[in-house]
Amino acid sequence: MRTDKSRKRFVFLCVAPATILFFLFMILPTLNVFRMSLYERGAYSPNETFVGLKNFQHLLQDAQFIRSMQNMILLVVTVTLITFAFALVFAAILTREKIKGQNFFRIIFYIPNILSVVVISGIFSAIYKPENGMLNSIIGLFRSMSDPILWKGEKLVIPSIIIAMVWQAIGYYMVMYMASMSAVPISLYESANLDGAGRLTQFFQITIPLIWTNIRTTLTFFIISTINMAFLFVKAMTSGGPNGASDVALSYMYSQKDAGLYGYSMAIGVVIFLFSFALSACVNKVTNRDTLEF
């Protein structure tokens, strides 16, 4: 009995500091965001006026907020699909094919992940520069560039951000999938070869099902983190411009806070929180399947 009580006391003492910190710096601020979304208040004013759901009603009529949500959803869906498709393909190639310098390619692909968003944004801003950027310079070798392409203009700014985000994320998930694929028994592939299954069939019928738990976990994590990463890339590369064309919900929330609409910005934060929670639940539901063992 004494040993059992001592063990429980030890576990409690280990868990208590993290629980207290989580409550103080995560739970309380989140609850305060929900509370403040029901008030009208300036960013630097202590005066609060209860307005109920007025802030949320205003959101439904705010064209720029709707546009920022559309941009955020587009970035989350597109970046996730492209990143995971390339990460899985590259991981399969480097794991199963006999390629010289596999470790070199692993390092090269992983390097973008260790760079900060500010550095990556600076690199791609230089690449996209209209006058003497690398992209326009390469295109200029094949055709006249009297009117340089505005890669960060209203029409191309979202695709340009997508490319930067995908480049930053592929290597990390490729390495994770390589670790999972390396654990798949080679005998399964040998049996599939004897049955006449091609590499593509083996990839979808053996590799993907056996590493599905890892894919599912990383997919949920990546989708949520992309919401934050989209804000960081937009802030560093375009600041929401031109004319709000690259604004995402988080950057628009910060702009409203800076404009003195603190309660309104908290309402945007609530919408983003609920959207993230609902999206995570949907992804977990859609990707749920029986775990295969080998």
PDB file of C-alpha atoms in Angstrom:
ATOM      1  CA  MET A   1       0.000   0.000   0.000  1.00  0.00           C
ATOM      2  CA  ARG A   2       2.768   2.428   0.943  1.00  0.00           C
ATOM      3  CA  THR A   3       4.613   1.653  -2.284  1.00  0.00           C
ATOM      4  CA  ASP A   4       1.440   2.254  -4.298  1.00  0.00           C
ATOM      5  CA  LYS A   5       0.782   5.588  -2.570  1.00  0.00           C
ATOM      6  CA  SER A   6       4.380   6.669  -3.048  1.00  0.00           C
ATOM      7  CA  ARG A   7       4.195   5.834  -6.728  1.00  0.00           C
ATOM      8  CA  LYS A   8       0.981   7.831  -7.165  1.00  0.00           C
ATOM      9  CA  ARG A   9       2.491  10.763  -5.260  1.00  0.00           C
ATOM     10  CA  PHE A  10       5.594  10.635  -7.461  1.00  0.00           C
ATOM     11  CA  VAL A  11       3.507  10.548 -10.660  1.00  0.00           C
ATOM     12  CA  PHE A  12       1.385  13.447  -9.398  1.00  0.00           C
ATOM     13  CA  LEU A  13       4.470  15.551  -8.613  1.00  0.00           C
ATOM     14  CA  CYS A  14       5.875  14.853 -12.104  1.00  0.00           C
ATOM     15  CA  VAL A  15       2.649  15.683 -13.917  1.00  0.00           C
ATOM     16  CA  ALA A  16       1.500  18.640 -11.819  1.00  0.00           C
ATOM     17  CA  PRO A  17       3.965  21.306 -13.112  1.00  0.00           C
ATOM     18  CA  ALA A  18       3.178  20.566 -16.775  1.00  0.00           C
ATOM     19  CA  THR A  19      -0.567  20.465 -16.038  1.00  0.00           C
ATOM     20  CA  ILE A  20      -0.470  23.786 -14.200  1.00  0.00           C
ATOM     21  CA  LEU A  21       1.530  25.454 -16.978  1.00  0.00           C
ATOM     22  CA  PHE A  22      -0.796  24.027 -19.639  1.00  0.00           C
ATOM     23  CA  PHE A  23      -3.821  25.345 -17.749  1.00  0.00           C
ATOM     24  CA  LEU A  24      -2.308  28.802 -17.209  1.00  0.00           C
ATOM     25  CA  PHE A  25      -0.883  29.357 -20.679  1.00  0.00           C
ATOM     26  CA  MET A  26      -3.263  27.326 -22.880  1.00  0.00           C
ATOM     27  CA  ILE A  27      -6.661  26.713 -21.294  1.00  0.00           C
ATOM     28  CA  LEU A  28      -7.171  30.117 -19.639  1.00  0.00           C
ATOM     29  CA  PRO A  29      -6.076  32.183 -22.690  1.00  0.00           C
ATOM     30  CA  THR A  30      -8.318  30.061 -24.952  1.00  0.00           C
ATOM     31  CA  LEU A  31     -11.312  30.592 -22.672  1.00  0.00           C
ATOM     32  CA  ASN A  32     -10.504  34.309 -22.571  1.00  0.00           C
ATOM     33  CA  VAL A  33     -10.528  34.436 -26.392  1.00  0.00           C
ATOM     34  CA  PHE A  34     -14.066  33.027 -26.367  1.00  0.00           C
ATOM     35  CA  ARG A  35     -15.100  35.551 -23.725  1.00  0.00           C
ATOM     36  CA  MET A  36     -13.547  38.541 -25.493  1.00  0.00           C
ATOM     37  CA  SER A  37     -15.226  37.616 -28.783  1.00  0.00           C
ATOM     38  CA  LEU A  38     -18.531  38.627 -27.158  1.00  0.00           C
ATOM     39  CA  TYR A  39     -17.252  42.119 -26.298  1.00  0.00           C
ATOM     40  CA  GLU A  40     -16.342  45.255 -28.154  1.00  0.00           C
ATOM     41  CA  ARG A  41     -13.038  46.644 -26.998  1.00  0.00           C
ATOM     42  CA  GLY A  42     -10.047  48.550 -28.313  1.00  0.00           C
ATOM     43  CA  ALA A  43      -6.650  46.875 -28.340  1.00  0.00           C
ATOM     44  CA  TYR A  44      -5.229  49.232 -25.704  1.00  0.00           C
ATOM     45  CA  SER A  45      -8.381  50.190 -23.823  1.00  0.00           C
ATOM     46  CA  PRO A  46      -9.601  48.585 -20.580  1.00  0.00           C
ATOM     47  CA  ASN A  47     -13.230  49.493 -21.394  1.00  0.00           C
ATOM     48  CA  GLU A  48     -15.398  46.619 -22.590  1.00  0.00           C
ATOM     49  CA  THR A  49     -18.904  46.641 -24.033  1.00  0.00           C
ATOM     50  CA  PHE A  50     -20.883  43.432 -24.246  1.00  0.00           C
ATOM     51  CA  VAL A  51     -22.228  42.979 -27.776  1.00  0.00           C
ATOM     52  CA  GLY A  52     -23.127  39.289 -27.793  1.00  0.00           C
ATOM     53  CA  LEU A  53     -22.855  37.703 -31.239  1.00  0.00           C
ATOM     54  CA  LYS A  54     -22.551  41.012 -33.067  1.00  0.00           C
ATOM     55  CA  ASN A  55     -18.890  40.375 -33.931  1.00  0.00           C
ATOM     56  CA  PHE A  56     -19.763  37.026 -35.495  1.00  0.00           C
ATOM     57  CA  GLN A  57     -22.629  38.563 -37.465  1.00  0.00           C
ATOM     58  CA  HIS A  58     -20.186  41.143 -38.789  1.00  0.00           C
ATOM     59  CA  LEU A  59     -17.837  38.352 -39.882  1.00  0.00           C
ATOM     60  CA  LEU A  60     -20.493  36.894 -42.184  1.00  0.00           C
ATOM     61  CA  GLN A  61     -20.728  40.259 -43.963  1.00  0.00           C
ATOM     62  CA  ASP A  62     -16.983  40.934 -44.079  1.00  0.00           C
ATOM     63  CA  ALA A  63     -15.831  40.190 -47.634  1.00  0.00           C
ATOM     64  CA  GLN A  64     -12.138  40.390 -46.726  1.00  0.00           C
ATOM     65  CA  PHE A  65     -12.554  37.888 -43.881  1.00  0.00           C
ATOM     66  CA  ILE A  66     -14.368  35.487 -46.210  1.00  0.00           C
ATOM     67  CA  ARG A  67     -11.572  35.921 -48.749  1.00  0.00           C
ATOM     68  CA  SER A  68      -8.927  35.251 -46.084  1.00  0.00           C
ATOM     69  CA  MET A  69     -10.732  32.073 -45.006  1.00  0.00           C
ATOM     70  CA  GLN A  70     -10.899  30.915 -48.625  1.00  0.00           C
ATOM     71  CA  ASN A  71      -7.153  31.544 -48.996  1.00  0.00           C
ATOM     72  CA  MET A  72      -6.435  29.625 -45.793  1.00  0.00           C
ATOM     73  CA  ILE A  73      -8.555  26.633 -46.855  1.00  0.00           C
ATOM     74  CA  LEU A  74      -6.942  26.664 -50.311  1.00  0.00           C
ATOM     75  CA  LEU A  75      -3.454  26.671 -48.779  1.00  0.00           C
ATOM     76  CA  VAL A  76      -4.274  23.919 -46.282  1.00  0.00           C
ATOM     77  CA  VAL A  77      -5.813  21.599 -48.888  1.00  0.00           C
ATOM     78  CA  THR A  78      -3.329  22.246 -51.706  1.00  0.00           C
ATOM     79  CA  VAL A  79      -0.147  22.263 -49.620  1.00  0.00           C
ATOM     80  CA  THR A  80      -1.217  19.104 -47.757  1.00  0.00           C
ATOM     81  CA  LEU A  81      -2.048  17.132 -50.902  1.00  0.00           C
ATOM     82  CA  ILE A  82       1.099  18.153 -52.795  1.00  0.00           C
ATOM     83  CA  THR A  83       3.437  17.750 -49.818  1.00  0.00           C
ATOM     84  CA  PHE A  84       2.219  14.293 -48.847  1.00  0.00           C
ATOM     85  CA  ALA A  85       2.108  13.045 -52.439  1.00  0.00           C
ATOM     86  CA  PHE A  86       5.716  14.082 -53.103  1.00  0.00           C
ATOM     87  CA  ALA A  87       6.929  12.994 -49.647  1.00  0.00           C
ATOM     88  CA  LEU A  88       5.488   9.500 -50.111  1.00  0.00           C
ATOM     89  CA  VAL A  89       6.830   9.134 -53.647  1.00  0.00           C
ATOM     90  CA  PHE A  90      10.320  10.362 -52.767  1.00  0.00           C
ATOM     91  CA  ALA A  91      10.401   8.198 -49.643  1.00  0.00           C
ATOM     92  CA  ALA A  92       9.421   5.127 -51.659  1.00  0.00           C
ATOM     93  CA  ILE A  93      12.057   5.831 -54.316  1.00  0.00           C
ATOM     94  CA  LEU A  94      14.868   6.398 -51.831  1.00  0.00           C
ATOM     95  CA  THR A  95      13.839   3.396 -49.725  1.00  0.00           C
ATOM     96  CA  ARG A  96      13.230   0.747 -52.382  1.00  0.00           C
ATOM     97  CA  GLU A  97      15.356   1.796 -55.327  1.00  0.00           C
ATOM     98  CA  LYS A  98      19.104   1.307 -55.352  1.00  0.00           C
ATOM     99  CA  ILE A  99      20.279   4.882 -55.810  1.00  0.00           C
ATOM    100  CA  LYS A 100      23.816   6.042 -55.166  1.00  0.00           C
ATOM    101  CA  GLY A 101      24.125   8.706 -52.516  1.00  0.00           C
ATOM    102  CA  GLN A 102      20.838   8.039 -50.740  1.00  0.00           C
ATOM    103  CA  ASN A 103      22.073   9.709 -47.556  1.00  0.00           C
ATOM    104  CA  PHE A 104      23.088  12.764 -49.591  1.00  0.00           C
ATOM    105  CA  PHE A 105      19.564  13.087 -50.988  1.00  0.00           C
ATOM    106  CA  ARG A 106      18.079  12.669 -47.518  1.00  0.00           C
ATOM    107  CA  ILE A 107      20.177  15.570 -46.241  1.00  0.00           C
ATOM    108  CA  ILE A 108      19.403  17.759 -49.262  1.00  0.00           C
ATOM    109  CA  PHE A 109      15.659  17.196 -48.902  1.00  0.00           C
ATOM    110  CA  TYR A 110      15.738  17.765 -45.143  1.00  0.00           C
ATOM    111  CA  ILE A 111      17.738  21.023 -45.187  1.00  0.00           C
ATOM    112  CA  PRO A 112      14.694  23.295 -45.897  1.00  0.00           C
ATOM    113  CA  ASN A 113      13.056  22.038 -42.712  1.00  0.00           C
ATOM    114  CA  ILE A 114      15.872  23.330 -40.510  1.00  0.00           C
ATOM    115  CA  LEU A 115      15.721  26.809 -42.064  1.00  0.00           C
ATOM    116  CA  SER A 116      13.483  29.411 -40.476  1.00  0.00           C
ATOM    117  CA  VAL A 117      10.394  30.680 -42.273  1.00  0.00           C
ATOM    118  CA  VAL A 118      11.996  34.124 -42.525  1.00  0.00           C
ATOM    119  CA  VAL A 119      15.038  32.702 -44.345  1.00  0.00           C
ATOM    120  CA  ILE A 120      12.885  30.642 -46.728  1.00  0.00           C
ATOM    121  CA  SER A 121      10.648  33.634 -47.392  1.00  0.00           C
ATOM    122  CA  GLY A 122      13.711  35.742 -48.177  1.00  0.00           C
ATOM    123  CA  ILE A 123      15.028  33.086 -50.578  1.00  0.00           C
ATOM    124  CA  PHE A 124      11.747  32.813 -52.477  1.00  0.00           C
ATOM    125  CA  SER A 125      11.184  36.568 -52.472  1.00  0.00           C
ATOM    126  CA  ALA A 126      14.539  36.894 -54.231  1.00  0.00           C
ATOM    127  CA  ILE A 127      13.578  34.108 -56.665  1.00  0.00           C
ATOM    128  CA  TYR A 128      10.249  35.799 -57.416  1.00  0.00           C
ATOM    129  CA  LYS A 129      11.729  39.288 -57.830  1.00  0.00           C
ATOM    130  CA  PRO A 130      10.302  40.761 -61.087  1.00  0.00           C
ATOM    131  CA  GLU A 131      13.393  42.603 -62.322  1.00  0.00           C
ATOM    132  CA  ASN A 132      16.248  40.167 -61.790  1.00  0.00           C
ATOM    133  CA  GLY A 133      14.799  37.204 -59.899  1.00  0.00           C
ATOM    134  CA  MET A 134      15.895  33.697 -60.826  1.00  0.00           C
ATOM    135  CA  LEU A 135      12.526  32.622 -62.262  1.00  0.00           C
ATOM    136  CA  ASN A 136      12.125  35.581 -64.607  1.00  0.00           C
ATOM    137  CA  SER A 137      15.800  35.360 -65.574  1.00  0.00           C
ATOM    138  CA  ILE A 138      15.398  31.703 -66.596  1.00  0.00           C
ATOM    139  CA  ILE A 139      12.178  32.396 -68.496  1.00  0.00           C
ATOM    140  CA  GLY A 140      13.917  35.347 -70.179  1.00  0.00           C
ATOM    141  CA  LEU A 141      16.376  32.922 -71.787  1.00  0.00           C
ATOM    142  CA  PHE A 142      13.552  31.435 -73.848  1.00  0.00           C
ATOM    143  CA  ARG A 143      11.285  34.394 -74.555  1.00  0.00           C
ATOM    144  CA  SER A 144      11.126  38.170 -74.374  1.00  0.00           C
ATOM    145  CA  MET A 145      10.544  39.565 -70.884  1.00  0.00           C
ATOM    146  CA  SER A 146       9.521  43.117 -71.701  1.00  0.00           C
ATOM    147  CA  ASP A 147       6.736  42.706 -69.135  1.00  0.00           C
ATOM    148  CA  PRO A 148       8.194  40.711 -66.204  1.00  0.00           C
ATOM    149  CA  ILE A 149       5.930  38.177 -64.537  1.00  0.00           C
ATOM    150  CA  LEU A 150       4.701  39.384 -61.149  1.00  0.00           C
ATOM    151  CA  TRP A 151       4.994  36.187 -59.152  1.00  0.00           C
ATOM    152  CA  LYS A 152       3.789  37.998 -56.039  1.00  0.00           C
ATOM    153  CA  GLY A 153       1.029  39.848 -57.877  1.00  0.00           C
ATOM    154  CA  GLU A 154      -2.645  39.290 -57.131  1.00  0.00           C
ATOM    155  CA  LYS A 155      -3.074  36.414 -59.618  1.00  0.00           C
ATOM    156  CA  LEU A 156       0.051  34.394 -58.733  1.00  0.00           C
ATOM    157  CA  VAL A 157       0.737  35.235 -55.087  1.00  0.00           C
ATOM    158  CA  ILE A 158      -1.117  32.209 -53.640  1.00  0.00           C
ATOM    159  CA  PRO A 159       0.580  29.663 -55.978  1.00  0.00           C
ATOM    160  CA  SER A 160       3.923  31.300 -55.158  1.00  0.00           C
ATOM    161  CA  ILE A 161       3.322  30.858 -51.424  1.00  0.00           C
ATOM    162  CA  ILE A 162       2.205  27.251 -51.983  1.00  0.00           C
ATOM    163  CA  ILE A 163       5.500  26.430 -53.729  1.00  0.00           C
ATOM    164  CA  ALA A 164       7.518  27.887 -50.824  1.00  0.00           C
ATOM    165  CA  MET A 165       5.483  26.001 -48.201  1.00  0.00           C
ATOM    166  CA  VAL A 166       5.728  22.689 -50.052  1.00  0.00           C
ATOM    167  CA  TRP A 167       9.485  23.082 -50.509  1.00  0.00           C
ATOM    168  CA  GLN A 168       9.879  23.703 -46.792  1.00  0.00           C
ATOM    169  CA  ALA A 169       7.824  20.703 -45.640  1.00  0.00           C
ATOM    170  CA  ILE A 170       8.551  17.816 -48.030  1.00  0.00           C
ATOM    171  CA  GLY A 171      11.893  16.740 -46.547  1.00  0.00           C
ATOM    172  CA  TYR A 172      10.679  16.328 -42.967  1.00  0.00           C
ATOM    173  CA  TYR A 173       7.778  14.051 -43.870  1.00  0.00           C
ATOM    174  CA  MET A 174       9.839  12.192 -46.463  1.00  0.00           C
ATOM    175  CA  VAL A 175      12.336  11.198 -43.758  1.00  0.00           C
ATOM    176  CA  MET A 176       9.503  10.096 -41.448  1.00  0.00           C
ATOM    177  CA  TYR A 177       7.972   7.909 -44.154  1.00  0.00           C
ATOM    178  CA  MET A 178      11.349   6.476 -45.067  1.00  0.00           C
ATOM    179  CA  ALA A 179      11.689   5.266 -41.487  1.00  0.00           C
ATOM    180  CA  SER A 180       8.259   3.608 -41.659  1.00  0.00           C
ATOM    181  CA  MET A 181       8.867   2.065 -45.079  1.00  0.00           C
ATOM    182  CA  SER A 182      12.199   0.638 -43.979  1.00  0.00           C
ATOM    183  CA  ALA A 183      10.354  -1.395 -41.337  1.00  0.00           C
ATOM    184  CA  VAL A 184       8.122  -3.112 -43.912  1.00  0.00           C
ATOM    185  CA  PRO A 185       9.415  -6.703 -44.445  1.00  0.00           C
ATOM    186  CA  ILE A 186      11.094  -7.198 -47.820  1.00  0.00           C
ATOM    187  CA  SER A 187       9.514 -10.653 -48.003  1.00  0.00           C
ATOM    188  CA  LEU A 188       6.136  -9.030 -48.665  1.00  0.00           C
ATOM    189  CA  TYR A 189       7.497  -7.288 -51.749  1.00  0.00           C
ATOM    190  CA  GLU A 190       9.240 -10.469 -52.893  1.00  0.00           C
ATOM    191  CA  SER A 191       5.962 -12.395 -52.623  1.00  0.00           C
ATOM    192  CA  ALA A 192       4.172  -9.660 -54.560  1.00  0.00           C
ATOM    193  CA  ASN A 193       6.843  -9.846 -57.287  1.00  0.00           C
ATOM    194  CA  LEU A 194       6.269 -13.584 -57.619  1.00  0.00           C
ATOM    195  CA  ASP A 195       2.543 -12.925 -57.999  1.00  0.00           C
ATOM    196  CA  GLY A 196       3.259 -10.477 -60.823  1.00  0.00           C
ATOM    197  CA  ALA A 197       2.442  -7.249 -58.959  1.00  0.00           C
ATOM    198  CA  GLY A 198       4.220  -4.174 -60.324  1.00  0.00           C
ATOM    199  CA  ARG A 199       5.924  -1.451 -58.290  1.00  0.00           C
ATOM    200  CA  LEU A 200       2.870   0.819 -58.438  1.00  0.00           C
ATOM    201  CA  THR A 201       0.559  -1.958 -57.240  1.00  0.00           C
ATOM    202  CA  GLN A 202       2.961  -2.810 -54.421  1.00  0.00           C
ATOM    203  CA  PHE A 203       3.111   0.838 -53.389  1.00  0.00           C
ATOM    204  CA  PHE A 204      -0.679   1.158 -53.033  1.00  0.00           C
ATOM    205  CA  GLN A 205      -1.448  -2.375 -51.845  1.00  0.00           C
ATOM    206  CA  ILE A 206       1.473  -3.000 -49.483  1.00  0.00           C
ATOM    207  CA  THR A 207       3.403   0.151 -48.584  1.00  0.00           C
ATOM    208  CA  ILE A 208       0.540   2.596 -48.036  1.00  0.00           C
ATOM    209  CA  PRO A 209      -1.676   0.238 -45.949  1.00  0.00           C
ATOM    210  CA  LEU A 210       1.222  -0.852 -43.733  1.00  0.00           C
ATOM    211  CA  ILE A 211       2.368   2.696 -42.931  1.00  0.00           C
ATOM    212  CA  TRP A 212      -1.164   4.120 -42.790  1.00  0.00           C
ATOM    213  CA  THR A 213      -1.045   4.771 -39.036  1.00  0.00           C
ATOM    214  CA  ASN A 214       1.996   6.989 -39.520  1.00  0.00           C
ATOM    215  CA  ILE A 215       0.380   8.747 -42.488  1.00  0.00           C
ATOM    216  CA  ARG A 216      -2.784   9.386 -40.513  1.00  0.00           C
ATOM    217  CA  THR A 217      -0.932  10.830 -37.524  1.00  0.00           C
ATOM    218  CA  THR A 218       1.311  13.084 -39.582  1.00  0.00           C
ATOM    219  CA  LEU A 219      -1.607  14.187 -41.758  1.00  0.00           C
ATOM    220  CA  THR A 220      -3.587  15.479 -38.797  1.00  0.00           C
ATOM    221  CA  PHE A 221      -0.528  17.194 -37.349  1.00  0.00           C
ATOM    222  CA  PHE A 222       0.429  18.741 -40.686  1.00  0.00           C
ATOM    223  CA  ILE A 223      -3.032  20.130 -41.485  1.00  0.00           C
ATOM    224  CA  ILE A 224      -3.206  21.969 -38.156  1.00  0.00           C
ATOM    225  CA  SER A 225       0.363  23.227 -38.367  1.00  0.00           C
ATOM    226  CA  THR A 226      -0.227  24.450 -41.933  1.00  0.00           C
ATOM    227  CA  ILE A 227      -2.783  26.951 -40.632  1.00  0.00           C
ATOM    228  CA  ASN A 228      -0.028  28.540 -38.550  1.00  0.00           C
ATOM    229  CA  MET A 229       2.668  28.116 -41.222  1.00  0.00           C
ATOM    230  CA  ALA A 230       0.459  29.824 -43.806  1.00  0.00           C
ATOM    231  CA  PHE A 231       0.277  32.858 -41.534  1.00  0.00           C
ATOM    232  CA  LEU A 232       4.055  32.913 -41.030  1.00  0.00           C
ATOM    233  CA  PHE A 233       4.804  32.667 -44.754  1.00  0.00           C
ATOM    234  CA  VAL A 234       2.224  35.312 -45.627  1.00  0.00           C
ATOM    235  CA  LYS A 235       3.539  37.646 -42.927  1.00  0.00           C
ATOM    236  CA  ALA A 236       7.160  37.206 -44.025  1.00  0.00           C
ATOM    237  CA  MET A 237       6.647  37.192 -47.804  1.00  0.00           C
ATOM    238  CA  THR A 238       3.719  39.491 -48.578  1.00  0.00           C
ATOM    239  CA  SER A 239       2.215  40.907 -45.354  1.00  0.00           C
ATOM    240  CA  GLY A 240      -1.166  40.001 -46.830  1.00  0.00           C
ATOM    241  CA  GLY A 241      -0.653  41.972 -50.037  1.00  0.00           C
ATOM    242  CA  PRO A 242      -1.134  42.953 -52.712  1.00  0.00           C
ATOM    243  CA  ASN A 243      -4.539  44.420 -51.830  1.00  0.00           C
ATOM    244  CA  GLY A 244      -5.245  41.612 -49.371  1.00  0.00           C
ATOM    245  CA  ALA A 245      -4.916  38.939 -52.082  1.00  0.00           C
ATOM    246  CA  SER A 246      -2.706  36.723 -49.899  1.00  0.00           C
ATOM    247  CA  ASP A 247      -4.379  37.401 -46.550  1.00  0.00           C
ATOM    248  CA  VAL A 248      -5.174  34.318 -44.503  1.00  0.00           C
ATOM    249  CA  ALA A 249      -7.466  34.236 -41.493  1.00  0.00           C
ATOM    250  CA  LEU A 250      -4.669  34.596 -38.918  1.00  0.00           C
ATOM    251  CA  SER A 251      -3.003  37.514 -40.691  1.00  0.00           C
ATOM    252  CA  TYR A 252      -6.382  39.218 -41.051  1.00  0.00           C
ATOM    253  CA  MET A 253      -7.018  38.651 -37.347  1.00  0.00           C
ATOM    254  CA  TYR A 254      -3.757  40.404 -36.465  1.00  0.00           C
ATOM    255  CA  SER A 255      -4.523  43.299 -38.817  1.00  0.00           C
ATOM    256  CA  GLN A 256      -7.880  43.830 -37.095  1.00  0.00           C
ATOM    257  CA  LYS A 257      -6.196  43.777 -33.702  1.00  0.00           C
ATOM    258  CA  ASP A 258      -3.652  46.348 -34.885  1.00  0.00           C
ATOM    259  CA  ALA A 259      -6.548  48.477 -36.151  1.00  0.00           C
ATOM    260  CA  GLY A 260      -7.933  48.577 -32.609  1.00  0.00           C
ATOM    261  CA  LEU A 261     -10.768  46.061 -33.108  1.00  0.00           C
ATOM    262  CA  TYR A 262      -9.706  43.705 -30.334  1.00  0.00           C
ATOM    263  CA  GLY A 263     -13.073  42.034 -29.751  1.00  0.00           C
ATOM    264  CA  TYR A 264     -13.577  41.536 -33.486  1.00  0.00           C
ATOM    265  CA  SER A 265     -10.138  39.955 -33.864  1.00  0.00           C
ATOM    266  CA  MET A 266     -10.947  37.577 -30.987  1.00  0.00           C
ATOM    267  CA  ALA A 267     -14.107  36.532 -32.853  1.00  0.00           C
ATOM    268  CA  ILE A 268     -11.910  35.664 -35.838  1.00  0.00           C
ATOM    269  CA  GLY A 269      -9.695  33.662 -33.480  1.00  0.00           C
ATOM    270  CA  VAL A 270     -12.721  31.689 -32.257  1.00  0.00           C
ATOM    271  CA  VAL A 271     -13.722  30.862 -35.842  1.00  0.00           C
ATOM    272  CA  ILE A 272     -10.177  29.673 -36.622  1.00  0.00           C
ATOM    273  CA  PHE A 273     -10.099  27.544 -33.446  1.00  0.00           C
ATOM    274  CA  LEU A 274     -13.445  25.898 -34.234  1.00  0.00           C
ATOM    275  CA  PHE A 275     -12.426  25.384 -37.855  1.00  0.00           C
ATOM    276  CA  SER A 276      -9.172  23.702 -36.778  1.00  0.00           C
ATOM    277  CA  PHE A 277     -10.971  21.477 -34.287  1.00  0.00           C
ATOM    278  CA  ALA A 278     -13.662  20.476 -36.810  1.00  0.00           C
ATOM    279  CA  LEU A 279     -11.066  19.836 -39.515  1.00  0.00           C
ATOM    280  CA  SER A 280      -9.032  17.599 -37.188  1.00  0.00           C
ATOM    281  CA  ALA A 281     -12.147  15.628 -36.256  1.00  0.00           C
ATOM    282  CA  CYS A 282     -13.114  15.193 -39.933  1.00  0.00           C
ATOM    283  CA  VAL A 283      -9.615  14.054 -40.914  1.00  0.00           C
ATOM    284  CA  ASN A 284      -9.511  11.530 -38.045  1.00  0.00           C
ATOM    285  CA  LYS A 285     -12.933  10.222 -39.031  1.00  0.00           C
ATOM    286  CA  VAL A 286     -12.208   9.962 -42.756  1.00  0.00           C
ATOM    287  CA  THR A 287      -8.776   8.354 -42.333  1.00  0.00           C
ATOM    288  CA  ASN A 288      -9.848   5.871 -39.660  1.00  0.00           C
ATOM    289  CA  ARG A 289      -9.295   2.239 -40.662  1.00  0.00           C
ATOM    290  CA  ASP A 290      -8.183  -1.028 -39.134  1.00  0.00           C
ATOM    291  CA  THR A 291      -4.514  -1.219 -38.216  1.00  0.00           C
ATOM    292  CA  LEU A 292      -2.562  -3.772 -40.234  1.00  0.00           C
ATOM    293  CA  GLU A 293       0.237  -5.660 -38.507  1.00  0.00           C
ATOM    294  CA  PHE A 294       3.292  -7.290 -40.048  1.00  0.00           C
TER     295      PHE A 294
END
